[in-house]
């Protein structure tokens, strides 16, 4: 047996024995078996789907309407060769990142300024909710009038979508701070500043992170919608341009790139998730 | 300190030289058109070094009273004097252990325990050292870097106790601190609390609904009835240290138990 107790648990005395931790002998199967199976199925499913699609397109499916894996591949290769793909992808990525940073920054800062003052929040709450409920696509025409059809418009459309989600979630986090923790700091003669920095800020971190997490995909949606509505660059433009030319290969190729970007963004979300579920001292 | 206080610690009422002096205290909570009365015309004087237990059924305003004594809430009427001056807010001289744990979940044990000194502006090195000493004192050695959620209920209580002691208070307010713990752990922590109190000259106000706990710990027991009426105010003259198993069969213990129990029953009517 190779049982190992936690450090000094026995010496802690006064019956404060900690949880007993025992070294476990698990093989690769026990540790990674499930993950391996899941990944194997994911890859298998993708390969099968692509194969079936390729086989059926032509005899059963009309490539004019649903494209084909081969057509998509050729289009991607062509776009990569002449640089179309990268220039447009880069523009969209810039819009997503800028929009996200702008929206999230403004949302978080405003939430920390407004949410702690209950009266102000109570007054503004219905208006915030009303604005939040507006479909952001509906703002696109207005934004074109205000900011033109350049990149600004897309960045701001992404930012607006992100802003409300971050703002509302952060404010909820601030409001959910346990008042007993605030009292605890008051008992230590803590100032308002201490309460804000050492209780409200760390306690509401989960709300802020939730806001960031749910808003990442909306930055993508905002940017692409902006491009679809009016532009001459970006992935949204590639979709509308290809479809206008009845080029389904091009539409599907762009959709593929967009889903890859979405997957990468979801990966980032996963990283934030791992951080949220773990309590770490923030100013250590 | 005036010597005469020590000679007649039994005298109830309002001595001028109490650590905590509560005068005609009232606390109402607004509820719609009406006011909910939590406390009314409550007066008590806690003498220095005394271990006072407030005994009462739930809903008799015990926690309200402690919140007021800690300076967390303001009374509707009346006043609380701490060492002769009216309280205007929380003070680091008064330590308050609430019924529920209020450890910061994002701080590990050490950083929770050192928090009172951190807010006071004490340097990192000395406050760390003091935190380590207190952690060892409450028997949490080896768990310095565990987060509250990784600790059992009893260990969290110990950590809370250590944090309260970190500001080095001379008066301790404890609101059913061991209520949620199992019997063995409770006995253990009661013993530790007595060790922390004895010989330090600290004053303790301890709230409980458990008669045995009251008799094991107290110098003086005050039984509270509805809205903070004092049903009984007795001194507990049992010898210390009180062994929890032996003291139960002591005839004075039995007699006190009876009278406290009768007072509680009377208050329920």
Short mmCIF file of C-alpha atoms in Angstrom, two decimals:
data_model
loop_
_atom_site.label_atom_id
_atom_site.label_comp_id
_atom_site.label_asym_id
_atom_site.label_seq_id
_atom_site.Cartn_x
_atom_site.Cartn_y
_atom_site.Cartn_z
CA UNK A 1 0.00 0.00 0.00
CA UNK A 2 1.25 3.45 -0.72
CA UNK A 3 -1.12 5.60 1.28
CA UNK A 4 0.05 9.16 1.73
CA UNK A 5 -1.72 11.56 4.06
CA UNK A 6 -1.88 15.29 3.46
CA UNK A 7 0.96 17.27 4.90
CA UNK A 8 1.04 17.18 8.68
CA UNK A 9 -2.61 16.23 8.97
CA UNK A 10 -1.76 13.99 11.89
CA UNK A 11 0.27 16.65 13.61
CA UNK A 12 -2.53 19.22 13.34
CA UNK A 13 -3.90 17.82 16.57
CA UNK A 14 -7.19 18.61 18.27
CA UNK A 15 -9.01 16.20 16.01
CA UNK A 16 -8.54 18.41 13.00
CA UNK A 17 -7.57 15.53 10.76
CA UNK A 18 -7.80 16.48 7.12
CA UNK A 19 -9.09 14.47 4.24
CA UNK A 20 -7.04 11.36 3.68
CA UNK A 21 -5.42 11.30 0.27
CA UNK A 22 -4.29 8.03 -1.17
CA UNK A 23 -2.07 7.46 -4.18
CA UNK A 24 -4.09 5.70 -6.83
CA UNK A 25 -2.71 3.33 -9.44
CA UNK A 26 -4.79 3.97 -12.51
CA UNK A 27 -3.73 3.01 -16.00
CA UNK A 28 -4.10 4.99 -19.22
CA UNK A 29 -7.51 3.42 -19.84
CA UNK A 30 -8.95 4.49 -16.52
CA UNK A 31 -7.54 7.99 -16.79
CA UNK A 32 -8.09 8.87 -20.44
CA UNK A 33 -10.42 6.12 -21.69
CA UNK A 34 -13.51 8.28 -21.89
CA UNK A 35 -11.74 11.22 -23.49
CA UNK A 36 -10.20 8.95 -26.12
CA UNK A 37 -13.55 7.41 -26.98
CA UNK A 38 -15.21 10.82 -27.24
CA UNK A 39 -12.51 12.17 -29.52
CA UNK A 40 -12.43 9.04 -31.68
CA UNK A 41 -16.18 9.36 -32.23
CA UNK A 42 -15.94 13.05 -33.00
CA UNK A 43 -13.32 12.48 -35.69
CA UNK A 44 -15.16 9.41 -37.02
CA UNK A 45 -18.44 11.30 -37.28
CA UNK A 46 -16.82 14.16 -39.18
CA UNK A 47 -15.03 11.86 -41.62
CA UNK A 48 -18.20 9.84 -42.22
CA UNK A 49 -20.30 12.96 -42.80
CA UNK A 50 -17.81 14.42 -45.26
CA UNK A 51 -17.49 11.07 -47.08
CA UNK A 52 -21.27 10.64 -47.40
CA UNK A 53 -21.65 14.24 -48.58
CA UNK A 54 -18.91 13.78 -51.20
CA UNK A 55 -20.40 10.51 -52.47
CA UNK A 56 -23.96 11.82 -52.63
CA UNK A 57 -23.17 15.16 -54.24
CA UNK A 58 -23.54 14.76 -57.97
CA UNK A 59 -25.77 11.68 -58.23
CA UNK A 60 -28.24 12.69 -55.50
CA UNK A 61 -27.47 16.22 -54.34
CA UNK A 62 -27.02 19.13 -56.72
CA UNK A 63 -23.61 20.74 -56.03
CA UNK A 64 -25.08 23.95 -57.41
CA UNK A 65 -27.18 24.19 -54.23
CA UNK A 66 -25.36 22.25 -51.51
CA UNK A 67 -21.81 22.36 -52.79
CA UNK A 68 -19.49 19.40 -52.10
CA UNK A 69 -16.49 18.79 -49.85
CA UNK A 70 -14.26 18.74 -52.90
CA UNK A 71 -15.68 22.02 -54.19
CA UNK A 72 -15.22 23.66 -50.79
CA UNK A 73 -11.67 22.39 -50.61
CA UNK A 74 -10.82 23.71 -54.05
CA UNK A 75 -12.34 27.08 -53.26
CA UNK A 76 -10.40 27.32 -49.98
CA UNK A 77 -7.19 26.39 -51.78
CA UNK A 78 -7.86 29.02 -54.44
CA UNK A 79 -8.65 31.74 -51.90
CA UNK A 80 -5.62 30.86 -49.85
CA UNK A 81 -3.40 31.08 -52.92
CA UNK A 82 -4.62 34.55 -53.95
CA UNK A 83 -4.76 35.84 -50.37
CA UNK A 84 -8.51 36.51 -50.35
CA UNK A 85 -9.11 34.16 -47.45
CA UNK A 86 -6.53 35.56 -45.08
CA UNK A 87 -7.21 39.26 -45.73
CA UNK A 88 -10.91 38.86 -45.12
CA UNK A 89 -10.53 36.53 -42.13
CA UNK A 90 -8.05 38.93 -40.55
CA UNK A 91 -10.47 41.84 -40.94
CA UNK A 92 -13.28 39.88 -39.29
CA UNK A 93 -11.03 38.72 -36.45
CA UNK A 94 -9.95 42.32 -35.83
CA UNK A 95 -13.56 43.42 -35.69
CA UNK A 96 -14.44 40.62 -33.26
CA UNK A 97 -11.52 41.30 -30.93
CA UNK A 98 -11.89 45.08 -30.95
CA UNK A 99 -15.64 44.88 -30.53
CA UNK A 100 -15.29 42.43 -27.69
CA UNK A 101 -12.67 44.49 -25.85
CA UNK A 102 -14.60 47.71 -26.30
CA UNK A 103 -17.96 46.24 -25.26
CA UNK A 104 -16.62 44.18 -22.37
CA UNK A 105 -14.48 47.03 -21.04
CA UNK A 106 -17.30 49.55 -21.14
CA UNK A 107 -19.80 47.03 -19.75
CA UNK A 108 -17.62 46.03 -16.81
CA UNK A 109 -16.56 49.56 -15.87
CA UNK A 110 -20.09 50.95 -16.07
CA UNK A 111 -21.48 48.03 -14.10
CA UNK A 112 -18.97 48.57 -11.28
CA UNK A 113 -19.81 52.28 -11.24
CA UNK A 114 -23.59 51.99 -11.36
CA UNK A 115 -24.58 48.66 -9.81
CA UNK A 116 -23.32 49.34 -6.25
CA UNK A 117 -25.59 52.40 -5.99
CA UNK A 118 -28.92 50.68 -5.57
CA UNK A 119 -31.15 53.68 -6.27
CA UNK A 120 -29.42 54.54 -9.53
CA UNK A 121 -29.62 50.92 -10.60
CA UNK A 122 -33.31 50.73 -9.71
CA UNK A 123 -33.99 53.83 -11.80
CA UNK A 124 -32.03 52.66 -14.84
CA UNK A 125 -32.92 48.97 -14.74
CA UNK A 126 -36.05 49.01 -16.98
CA UNK A 127 -34.28 51.13 -19.62
CA UNK A 128 -31.25 48.87 -19.64
CA UNK A 129 -33.49 45.84 -20.09
CA UNK A 130 -35.42 47.53 -22.90
CA UNK A 131 -32.23 48.40 -24.77
CA UNK A 132 -30.84 44.92 -24.13
CA UNK A 133 -33.94 43.37 -25.70
CA UNK A 134 -33.49 45.23 -29.01
CA UNK A 135 -32.21 42.79 -31.65
CA UNK A 136 -28.80 44.18 -32.45
CA UNK A 137 -29.31 43.57 -36.19
CA UNK A 138 -31.99 46.23 -36.03
CA UNK A 139 -29.32 48.74 -35.07
CA UNK A 140 -27.23 48.06 -38.19
CA UNK A 141 -29.00 50.55 -40.51
CA UNK A 142 -28.73 53.26 -37.87
CA UNK A 143 -25.05 52.52 -37.34
CA UNK A 144 -24.45 52.81 -41.10
CA UNK A 145 -25.95 56.28 -41.00
CA UNK A 146 -23.86 57.23 -37.99
CA UNK A 147 -20.55 55.56 -38.68
CA UNK A 148 -20.57 54.72 -42.39
CA UNK A 149 -19.97 51.27 -43.82
CA UNK A 150 -16.35 50.94 -42.70
CA UNK A 151 -14.90 48.70 -40.01
CA UNK A 152 -16.08 51.06 -37.25
CA UNK A 153 -19.67 50.09 -37.81
CA UNK A 154 -18.93 46.36 -37.41
CA UNK A 155 -16.76 46.89 -34.36
CA UNK A 156 -19.48 48.93 -32.69
CA UNK A 157 -22.19 46.44 -33.62
CA UNK A 158 -20.12 43.68 -31.98
CA UNK A 159 -19.38 45.95 -29.02
CA UNK A 160 -23.04 46.76 -28.41
CA UNK A 161 -23.97 43.08 -28.35
CA UNK A 162 -21.14 42.34 -25.91
CA UNK A 163 -21.73 45.42 -23.79
CA UNK A 164 -25.19 44.50 -22.54
CA UNK A 165 -24.31 40.93 -21.71
CA UNK A 166 -21.21 41.92 -19.73
CA UNK A 167 -22.96 44.88 -18.11
CA UNK A 168 -25.99 42.89 -16.94
CA UNK A 169 -24.02 39.89 -15.72
CA UNK A 170 -21.46 41.99 -13.86
CA UNK A 171 -24.21 44.03 -12.22
CA UNK A 172 -25.93 40.80 -11.17
CA UNK A 173 -22.61 39.64 -9.71
CA UNK A 174 -22.28 42.88 -7.75
CA UNK A 175 -25.84 42.57 -6.44
CA UNK A 176 -25.35 38.97 -5.38
CA UNK A 177 -22.46 39.76 -3.06
CA UNK A 178 -23.23 38.20 0.31
CA UNK A 179 -24.01 41.06 2.71
CA UNK A 180 -22.59 38.96 5.56
CA UNK A 181 -19.15 39.23 3.92
CA UNK A 182 -19.53 43.00 3.74
CA UNK A 183 -20.50 43.02 7.43
CA UNK A 184 -17.42 40.95 8.19
CA UNK A 185 -15.22 43.65 6.67
CA UNK A 186 -17.17 46.38 8.48
CA UNK A 187 -16.43 44.53 11.72
CA UNK A 188 -12.74 44.78 10.88
CA UNK A 189 -13.26 48.54 10.60
CA UNK A 190 -12.83 48.34 6.83
CA UNK A 191 -13.48 51.47 4.80
CA UNK A 192 -15.84 51.69 1.83
CA UNK A 193 -12.79 51.30 -0.35
CA UNK A 194 -11.85 48.08 1.45
CA UNK A 195 -15.37 46.77 0.93
CA UNK A 196 -15.27 47.63 -2.77
CA UNK A 197 -11.82 46.21 -3.43
CA UNK A 198 -11.66 43.26 -1.07
CA UNK A 199 -15.23 42.00 -1.10
CA UNK A 200 -17.35 43.34 -3.95
CA UNK A 201 -14.69 43.08 -6.63
CA UNK A 202 -13.57 39.49 -5.99
CA UNK A 203 -17.09 38.31 -5.14
CA UNK A 204 -18.55 39.70 -8.36
CA UNK A 205 -15.74 38.22 -10.47
CA UNK A 206 -17.92 35.20 -11.22
CA UNK A 207 -20.60 37.50 -12.65
CA UNK A 208 -18.08 39.34 -14.80
CA UNK A 209 -16.55 36.10 -16.08
CA UNK A 210 -20.00 34.71 -16.87
CA UNK A 211 -20.68 37.87 -18.85
CA UNK A 212 -17.41 37.52 -20.77
CA UNK A 213 -18.11 33.86 -21.40
CA UNK A 214 -21.60 34.24 -22.83
CA UNK A 215 -20.71 37.33 -24.85
CA UNK A 216 -17.78 35.95 -26.85
CA UNK A 217 -19.99 34.33 -29.53
CA UNK A 218 -22.04 37.51 -29.75
CA UNK A 219 -18.96 39.47 -30.75
CA UNK A 220 -18.66 37.12 -33.75
CA UNK A 221 -22.36 37.44 -34.56
CA UNK A 222 -22.27 41.23 -34.32
CA UNK A 223 -19.23 41.57 -36.60
CA UNK A 224 -20.51 39.14 -39.25
CA UNK A 225 -23.99 40.67 -39.31
CA UNK A 226 -22.44 44.09 -39.79
CA UNK A 227 -20.47 42.75 -42.74
CA UNK A 228 -23.52 41.04 -44.22
CA UNK A 229 -25.56 44.22 -44.07
CA UNK A 230 -23.01 46.47 -45.74
CA UNK A 231 -19.35 46.03 -46.56
CA UNK A 232 -16.75 45.24 -49.15
CA UNK A 233 -14.42 43.26 -46.92
CA UNK A 234 -14.55 40.51 -44.28
CA UNK A 235 -16.05 37.04 -44.05
CA UNK A 236 -19.61 38.36 -44.00
CA UNK A 237 -18.86 40.14 -47.26
CA UNK A 238 -17.43 36.91 -48.73
CA UNK A 239 -20.70 35.13 -47.94
CA UNK A 240 -22.96 37.78 -49.45
CA UNK A 241 -20.65 38.25 -52.43
CA UNK A 242 -20.42 34.51 -53.15
CA UNK A 243 -24.15 33.98 -52.82
CA UNK A 244 -24.82 36.93 -55.11
CA UNK A 245 -22.69 35.14 -57.72
CA UNK A 246 -24.53 31.90 -56.98
CA UNK A 247 -21.21 30.47 -55.82
CA UNK A 248 -22.32 27.94 -53.16
CA UNK A 249 -18.77 26.60 -52.85
CA UNK A 250 -17.69 30.04 -51.71
CA UNK A 251 -20.57 30.37 -49.25
CA UNK A 252 -19.84 27.00 -47.68
CA UNK A 253 -16.10 27.65 -47.58
CA UNK A 254 -16.69 30.88 -45.67
CA UNK A 255 -19.14 29.19 -43.32
CA UNK A 256 -16.47 26.58 -42.61
CA UNK A 257 -13.94 29.29 -41.72
CA UNK A 258 -16.52 30.99 -39.50
CA UNK A 259 -17.23 27.78 -37.63
CA UNK A 260 -13.51 27.24 -37.09
CA UNK A 261 -13.26 30.75 -35.61
CA UNK A 262 -16.30 29.98 -33.42
CA UNK A 263 -14.62 26.80 -32.20
CA UNK A 264 -11.46 28.64 -31.27
CA UNK A 265 -13.53 31.25 -29.41
CA UNK A 266 -15.37 28.48 -27.60
CA UNK A 267 -12.01 27.09 -26.58
CA UNK A 268 -11.24 30.46 -24.98
CA UNK A 269 -14.60 30.29 -23.23
CA UNK A 270 -13.57 26.92 -21.83
CA UNK A 271 -10.40 28.49 -20.40
CA UNK A 272 -12.46 31.21 -18.71
CA UNK A 273 -14.79 28.52 -17.37
CA UNK A 274 -11.93 26.64 -15.76
CA UNK A 275 -10.89 29.88 -14.08
CA UNK A 276 -14.40 30.67 -12.78
CA UNK A 277 -14.95 27.35 -11.10
CA UNK A 278 -11.76 27.64 -9.07
CA UNK A 279 -11.45 30.06 -6.19
CA UNK A 280 -8.12 31.73 -6.40
CA UNK A 281 -6.96 34.73 -4.45
CA UNK A 282 -6.99 37.57 -6.92
CA UNK A 283 -4.43 39.91 -5.46
CA UNK A 284 -1.92 37.37 -4.21
CA UNK B 1 -10.30 48.98 37.04
CA UNK B 2 -12.31 49.45 40.17
CA UNK B 3 -11.75 46.60 42.59
CA UNK B 4 -15.27 46.53 43.95
CA UNK B 5 -16.69 45.18 40.68
CA UNK B 6 -14.87 41.91 41.12
CA UNK B 7 -16.25 41.37 44.59
CA UNK B 8 -19.90 41.44 43.67
CA UNK B 9 -20.15 40.32 40.10
CA UNK B 10 -23.61 39.01 40.82
CA UNK B 11 -25.39 42.31 41.18
CA UNK B 12 -27.71 42.72 38.23
CA UNK B 13 -28.78 46.06 36.88
CA UNK B 14 -26.75 48.96 35.63
CA UNK B 15 -23.35 49.37 37.24
CA UNK B 16 -21.54 52.35 35.85
CA UNK B 17 -18.37 50.33 35.31
CA UNK B 18 -19.48 47.65 32.87
CA UNK B 19 -17.55 47.01 29.67
CA UNK B 20 -20.75 46.95 27.73
CA UNK B 21 -23.74 48.78 29.01
CA UNK B 22 -27.05 48.50 27.26
CA UNK B 23 -29.69 51.04 28.20
CA UNK B 24 -33.38 50.80 27.27
CA UNK B 25 -32.53 49.36 23.91
CA UNK B 26 -35.22 48.94 21.27
CA UNK B 27 -35.01 47.72 17.71
CA UNK B 28 -37.93 47.75 15.28
CA UNK B 29 -37.89 46.49 11.74
CA UNK B 30 -40.19 48.11 9.20
CA UNK B 31 -42.62 45.67 7.68
CA UNK B 32 -45.20 47.26 5.45
CA UNK B 33 -47.34 49.64 7.49
CA UNK B 34 -46.27 48.05 10.73
CA UNK B 35 -43.09 47.78 12.72
CA UNK B 36 -41.82 44.40 13.77
CA UNK B 37 -40.55 44.64 17.33
CA UNK B 38 -37.37 42.63 17.78
CA UNK B 39 -36.26 44.17 21.08
CA UNK B 40 -37.91 46.49 23.55
CA UNK B 41 -36.71 48.20 26.73
CA UNK B 42 -33.73 45.95 27.07
CA UNK B 43 -31.03 46.80 29.58
CA UNK B 44 -28.00 44.86 30.70
CA UNK B 45 -24.53 45.52 32.01
CA UNK B 46 -21.67 43.24 31.13
CA UNK B 47 -18.82 43.41 33.58
CA UNK B 48 -15.17 43.20 32.54
CA UNK B 49 -13.80 39.68 32.28
CA UNK B 50 -17.23 38.16 32.59
CA UNK B 51 -18.40 35.20 30.54
CA UNK B 52 -22.03 36.10 29.97
CA UNK B 53 -24.37 33.68 28.25
CA UNK B 54 -27.61 34.94 26.76
CA UNK B 55 -29.99 32.02 26.69
CA UNK B 56 -33.19 32.13 24.73
CA UNK B 57 -35.35 30.36 22.22
CA UNK B 58 -35.05 31.29 18.59
CA UNK B 59 -36.79 34.51 17.68
CA UNK B 60 -36.32 36.24 21.00
CA UNK B 61 -34.05 38.89 19.53
CA UNK B 62 -30.70 37.38 20.51
CA UNK B 63 -29.04 37.89 17.15
CA UNK B 64 -30.55 41.35 16.81
CA UNK B 65 -29.05 42.23 20.16
CA UNK B 66 -25.61 40.97 19.17
CA UNK B 67 -25.72 42.83 15.86
CA UNK B 68 -26.47 45.98 17.84
CA UNK B 69 -23.71 45.30 20.34
CA UNK B 70 -21.26 44.74 17.50
CA UNK B 71 -22.25 48.08 16.01
CA UNK B 72 -23.46 46.59 12.73
CA UNK B 73 -26.96 48.02 13.10
CA UNK B 74 -28.27 51.10 14.84
CA UNK B 75 -30.87 50.83 17.60
CA UNK B 76 -34.31 52.38 17.13
CA UNK B 77 -34.12 53.73 20.67
CA UNK B 78 -31.82 53.52 23.65
CA UNK B 79 -28.05 53.31 23.60
CA UNK B 80 -25.10 51.01 24.04
CA UNK B 81 -22.08 52.24 25.93
CA UNK B 82 -18.75 50.59 25.36
CA UNK B 83 -16.33 51.53 28.13
CA UNK B 84 -18.48 54.53 28.93
CA UNK B 85 -18.78 55.94 25.41
CA UNK B 86 -21.75 55.50 23.12
CA UNK B 87 -21.07 53.17 20.20
CA UNK B 88 -21.30 54.68 16.76
CA UNK B 89 -20.23 51.74 14.64
CA UNK B 90 -18.13 48.57 14.58
CA UNK B 91 -14.95 48.63 16.61
CA UNK B 92 -11.90 46.40 16.39
CA UNK B 93 -11.98 46.11 20.16
CA UNK B 94 -15.10 44.00 19.81
CA UNK B 95 -14.81 40.69 18.01
CA UNK B 96 -17.99 39.19 16.63
CA UNK B 97 -18.35 35.58 15.55
CA UNK B 98 -21.61 35.26 13.65
CA UNK B 99 -23.79 32.21 13.42
CA UNK B 100 -22.79 31.57 9.82
CA UNK B 101 -19.32 31.52 8.38
CA UNK B 102 -18.25 34.72 6.72
CA UNK B 103 -14.81 33.66 5.54
CA UNK B 104 -13.93 35.09 2.14
CA UNK B 105 -14.25 32.10 -0.18
CA UNK B 106 -11.53 33.41 -2.50
CA UNK B 107 -8.94 33.64 0.24
CA UNK B 108 -7.14 30.69 1.77
CA UNK B 109 -7.05 30.19 5.53
CA UNK B 110 -3.92 32.28 6.08
CA UNK B 111 -5.15 35.20 4.01
CA UNK B 112 -8.53 35.06 5.74
CA UNK B 113 -7.00 35.06 9.20
CA UNK B 114 -4.63 37.92 8.45
CA UNK B 115 -7.39 40.05 6.91
CA UNK B 116 -8.22 42.18 9.99
CA UNK B 117 -4.56 43.15 10.28
CA UNK B 118 -4.28 43.68 6.54
CA UNK B 119 -7.12 46.22 6.69
CA UNK B 120 -5.41 47.87 9.62
CA UNK B 121 -2.42 48.42 7.37
CA UNK B 122 -0.03 46.08 9.12
CA UNK B 123 2.99 44.87 7.18
CA UNK B 124 2.82 41.55 5.38
CA UNK B 125 5.54 39.87 7.39
CA UNK B 126 4.22 40.55 10.87
CA UNK B 127 0.62 39.85 9.99
CA UNK B 128 1.62 36.55 8.37
CA UNK B 129 3.47 35.60 11.51
CA UNK B 130 0.51 36.43 13.72
CA UNK B 131 -1.85 34.54 11.40
CA UNK B 132 0.40 31.50 11.58
CA UNK B 133 0.39 31.68 15.39
CA UNK B 134 -3.41 31.90 15.51
CA UNK B 135 -3.85 29.10 12.99
CA UNK B 136 -1.74 26.87 15.20
CA UNK B 137 -3.64 28.05 18.25
CA UNK B 138 -6.98 26.92 16.84
CA UNK B 139 -5.49 23.66 15.57
CA UNK B 140 -5.47 24.30 11.85
CA UNK B 141 -1.77 23.74 11.26
CA UNK B 142 -1.30 22.11 7.89
CA UNK B 143 -4.35 23.79 6.39
CA UNK B 144 -2.90 27.26 5.90
CA UNK B 145 -3.41 27.19 2.15
CA UNK B 146 -6.77 25.47 1.99
CA UNK B 147 -9.72 27.46 0.73
CA UNK B 148 -12.85 27.62 2.92
CA UNK B 149 -14.78 25.30 0.63
CA UNK B 150 -12.09 22.67 1.09
CA UNK B 151 -12.56 22.67 4.86
CA UNK B 152 -15.15 20.91 7.00
CA UNK B 153 -17.70 22.94 8.99
CA UNK B 154 -15.70 22.57 12.18
CA UNK B 155 -12.48 23.69 10.54
CA UNK B 156 -14.22 26.71 9.07
CA UNK B 157 -15.42 27.62 12.58
CA UNK B 158 -11.84 27.39 13.83
CA UNK B 159 -10.65 29.59 10.99
CA UNK B 160 -13.40 32.13 11.76
CA UNK B 161 -12.38 32.07 15.41
CA UNK B 162 -8.76 32.68 14.44
CA UNK B 163 -9.76 35.57 12.20
CA UNK B 164 -11.79 37.14 14.97
CA UNK B 165 -8.83 36.85 17.34
CA UNK B 166 -6.47 38.38 14.78
CA UNK B 167 -7.69 41.89 15.54
CA UNK B 168 -6.94 41.12 19.20
CA UNK B 169 -10.36 42.14 20.55
CA UNK B 170 -10.91 42.51 24.26
CA UNK B 171 -14.59 41.72 24.06
CA UNK B 172 -15.94 38.72 22.18
CA UNK B 173 -19.49 38.42 20.92
CA UNK B 174 -20.41 34.90 19.87
CA UNK B 175 -23.74 34.09 18.25
CA UNK B 176 -24.48 30.37 18.58
CA UNK B 177 -21.00 29.72 17.28
CA UNK B 178 -21.09 25.95 17.63
CA UNK B 179 -24.75 25.41 16.79
CA UNK B 180 -24.22 23.55 13.56
CA UNK B 181 -21.49 21.22 14.78
CA UNK B 182 -21.67 17.66 16.02
CA UNK B 183 -21.62 17.06 19.78
CA UNK B 184 -17.98 15.96 20.06
CA UNK B 185 -16.62 18.83 18.03
CA UNK B 186 -18.80 21.23 19.93
CA UNK B 187 -17.39 20.06 23.29
CA UNK B 188 -13.90 20.35 21.87
CA UNK B 189 -14.38 23.89 20.63
CA UNK B 190 -16.12 24.93 23.85
CA UNK B 191 -12.99 23.78 25.68
CA UNK B 192 -10.83 25.77 23.30
CA UNK B 193 -12.94 28.87 23.74
CA UNK B 194 -12.62 28.61 27.53
CA UNK B 195 -8.86 28.25 27.16
CA UNK B 196 -8.79 31.38 25.00
CA UNK B 197 -10.85 33.28 27.53
CA UNK B 198 -9.41 32.21 30.85
CA UNK B 199 -6.61 34.33 32.18
CA UNK B 200 -6.83 36.89 29.37
CA UNK B 201 -9.28 39.22 31.06
CA UNK B 202 -11.42 39.20 27.93
CA UNK B 203 -15.14 39.73 28.23
CA UNK B 204 -17.39 37.28 26.42
CA UNK B 205 -21.04 37.55 25.44
CA UNK B 206 -22.18 34.18 24.18
CA UNK B 207 -25.60 33.53 22.69
CA UNK B 208 -27.12 30.07 22.70
CA UNK B 209 -30.40 28.20 23.02
CA UNK B 210 -28.72 25.22 24.67
CA UNK B 211 -29.03 25.12 28.50
CA UNK B 212 -26.14 22.70 28.98
CA UNK B 213 -23.82 24.76 26.83
CA UNK B 214 -24.80 27.81 28.85
CA UNK B 215 -24.01 26.11 32.14
CA UNK B 216 -20.73 24.66 30.91
CA UNK B 217 -19.39 28.03 29.85
CA UNK B 218 -21.01 30.84 31.77
CA UNK B 219 -20.22 32.98 34.79
CA UNK B 220 -23.65 34.43 34.41
CA UNK B 221 -26.69 33.36 32.44
CA UNK B 222 -29.41 35.73 31.33
CA UNK B 223 -32.55 34.06 30.04
CA UNK B 224 -34.31 36.10 27.38
CA UNK B 225 -37.99 35.96 26.64
CA UNK B 226 -39.98 37.46 23.78
CA UNK B 227 -38.74 40.85 22.47
CA UNK B 228 -35.77 40.75 24.78
CA UNK B 229 -37.47 40.63 28.15
CA UNK B 230 -35.17 39.31 30.88
CA UNK B 231 -36.78 36.24 32.43
CA UNK B 232 -33.94 35.25 34.69
CA UNK B 233 -30.48 36.54 35.54
CA UNK B 234 -28.35 34.11 37.54
CA UNK B 235 -24.72 33.60 38.37
CA UNK B 236 -23.26 30.19 37.72
CA UNK B 237 -21.04 29.36 40.66
CA UNK B 238 -19.83 25.99 39.41
CA UNK B 239 -16.11 25.40 39.80
CA UNK B 240 -13.86 25.62 36.77
CA UNK B 241 -12.67 23.74 34.85
CA UNK B 242 -16.01 22.13 34.30
CA UNK B 243 -15.71 18.65 32.93
CA UNK B 244 -18.68 18.20 30.62
CA UNK B 245 -19.30 14.65 31.81
CA UNK B 246 -18.91 15.25 35.53
CA UNK B 247 -20.56 18.62 35.89
CA UNK B 248 -23.84 17.22 34.60
CA UNK B 249 -24.33 15.18 37.77
CA UNK B 250 -23.37 18.03 40.09
CA UNK B 251 -26.39 18.92 42.23
CA UNK B 252 -25.95 22.66 41.65
CA UNK B 253 -25.81 22.04 37.89
CA UNK B 254 -29.04 20.06 38.08
CA UNK B 255 -30.74 22.78 40.13
CA UNK B 256 -29.62 25.53 37.74
CA UNK B 257 -30.64 23.45 34.77
CA UNK B 258 -34.10 23.11 36.27
CA UNK B 259 -34.55 26.79 36.95
CA UNK B 260 -33.26 27.82 33.50
CA UNK B 261 -35.49 25.29 31.83
CA UNK B 262 -38.49 26.53 33.86
CA UNK B 263 -37.67 30.13 32.89
CA UNK B 264 -37.49 29.21 29.20
CA UNK B 265 -40.83 27.43 29.44
CA UNK B 266 -42.39 30.37 31.18
CA UNK B 267 -41.19 32.65 28.40
CA UNK B 268 -42.86 30.45 25.82
CA UNK B 269 -46.26 30.98 27.31
#
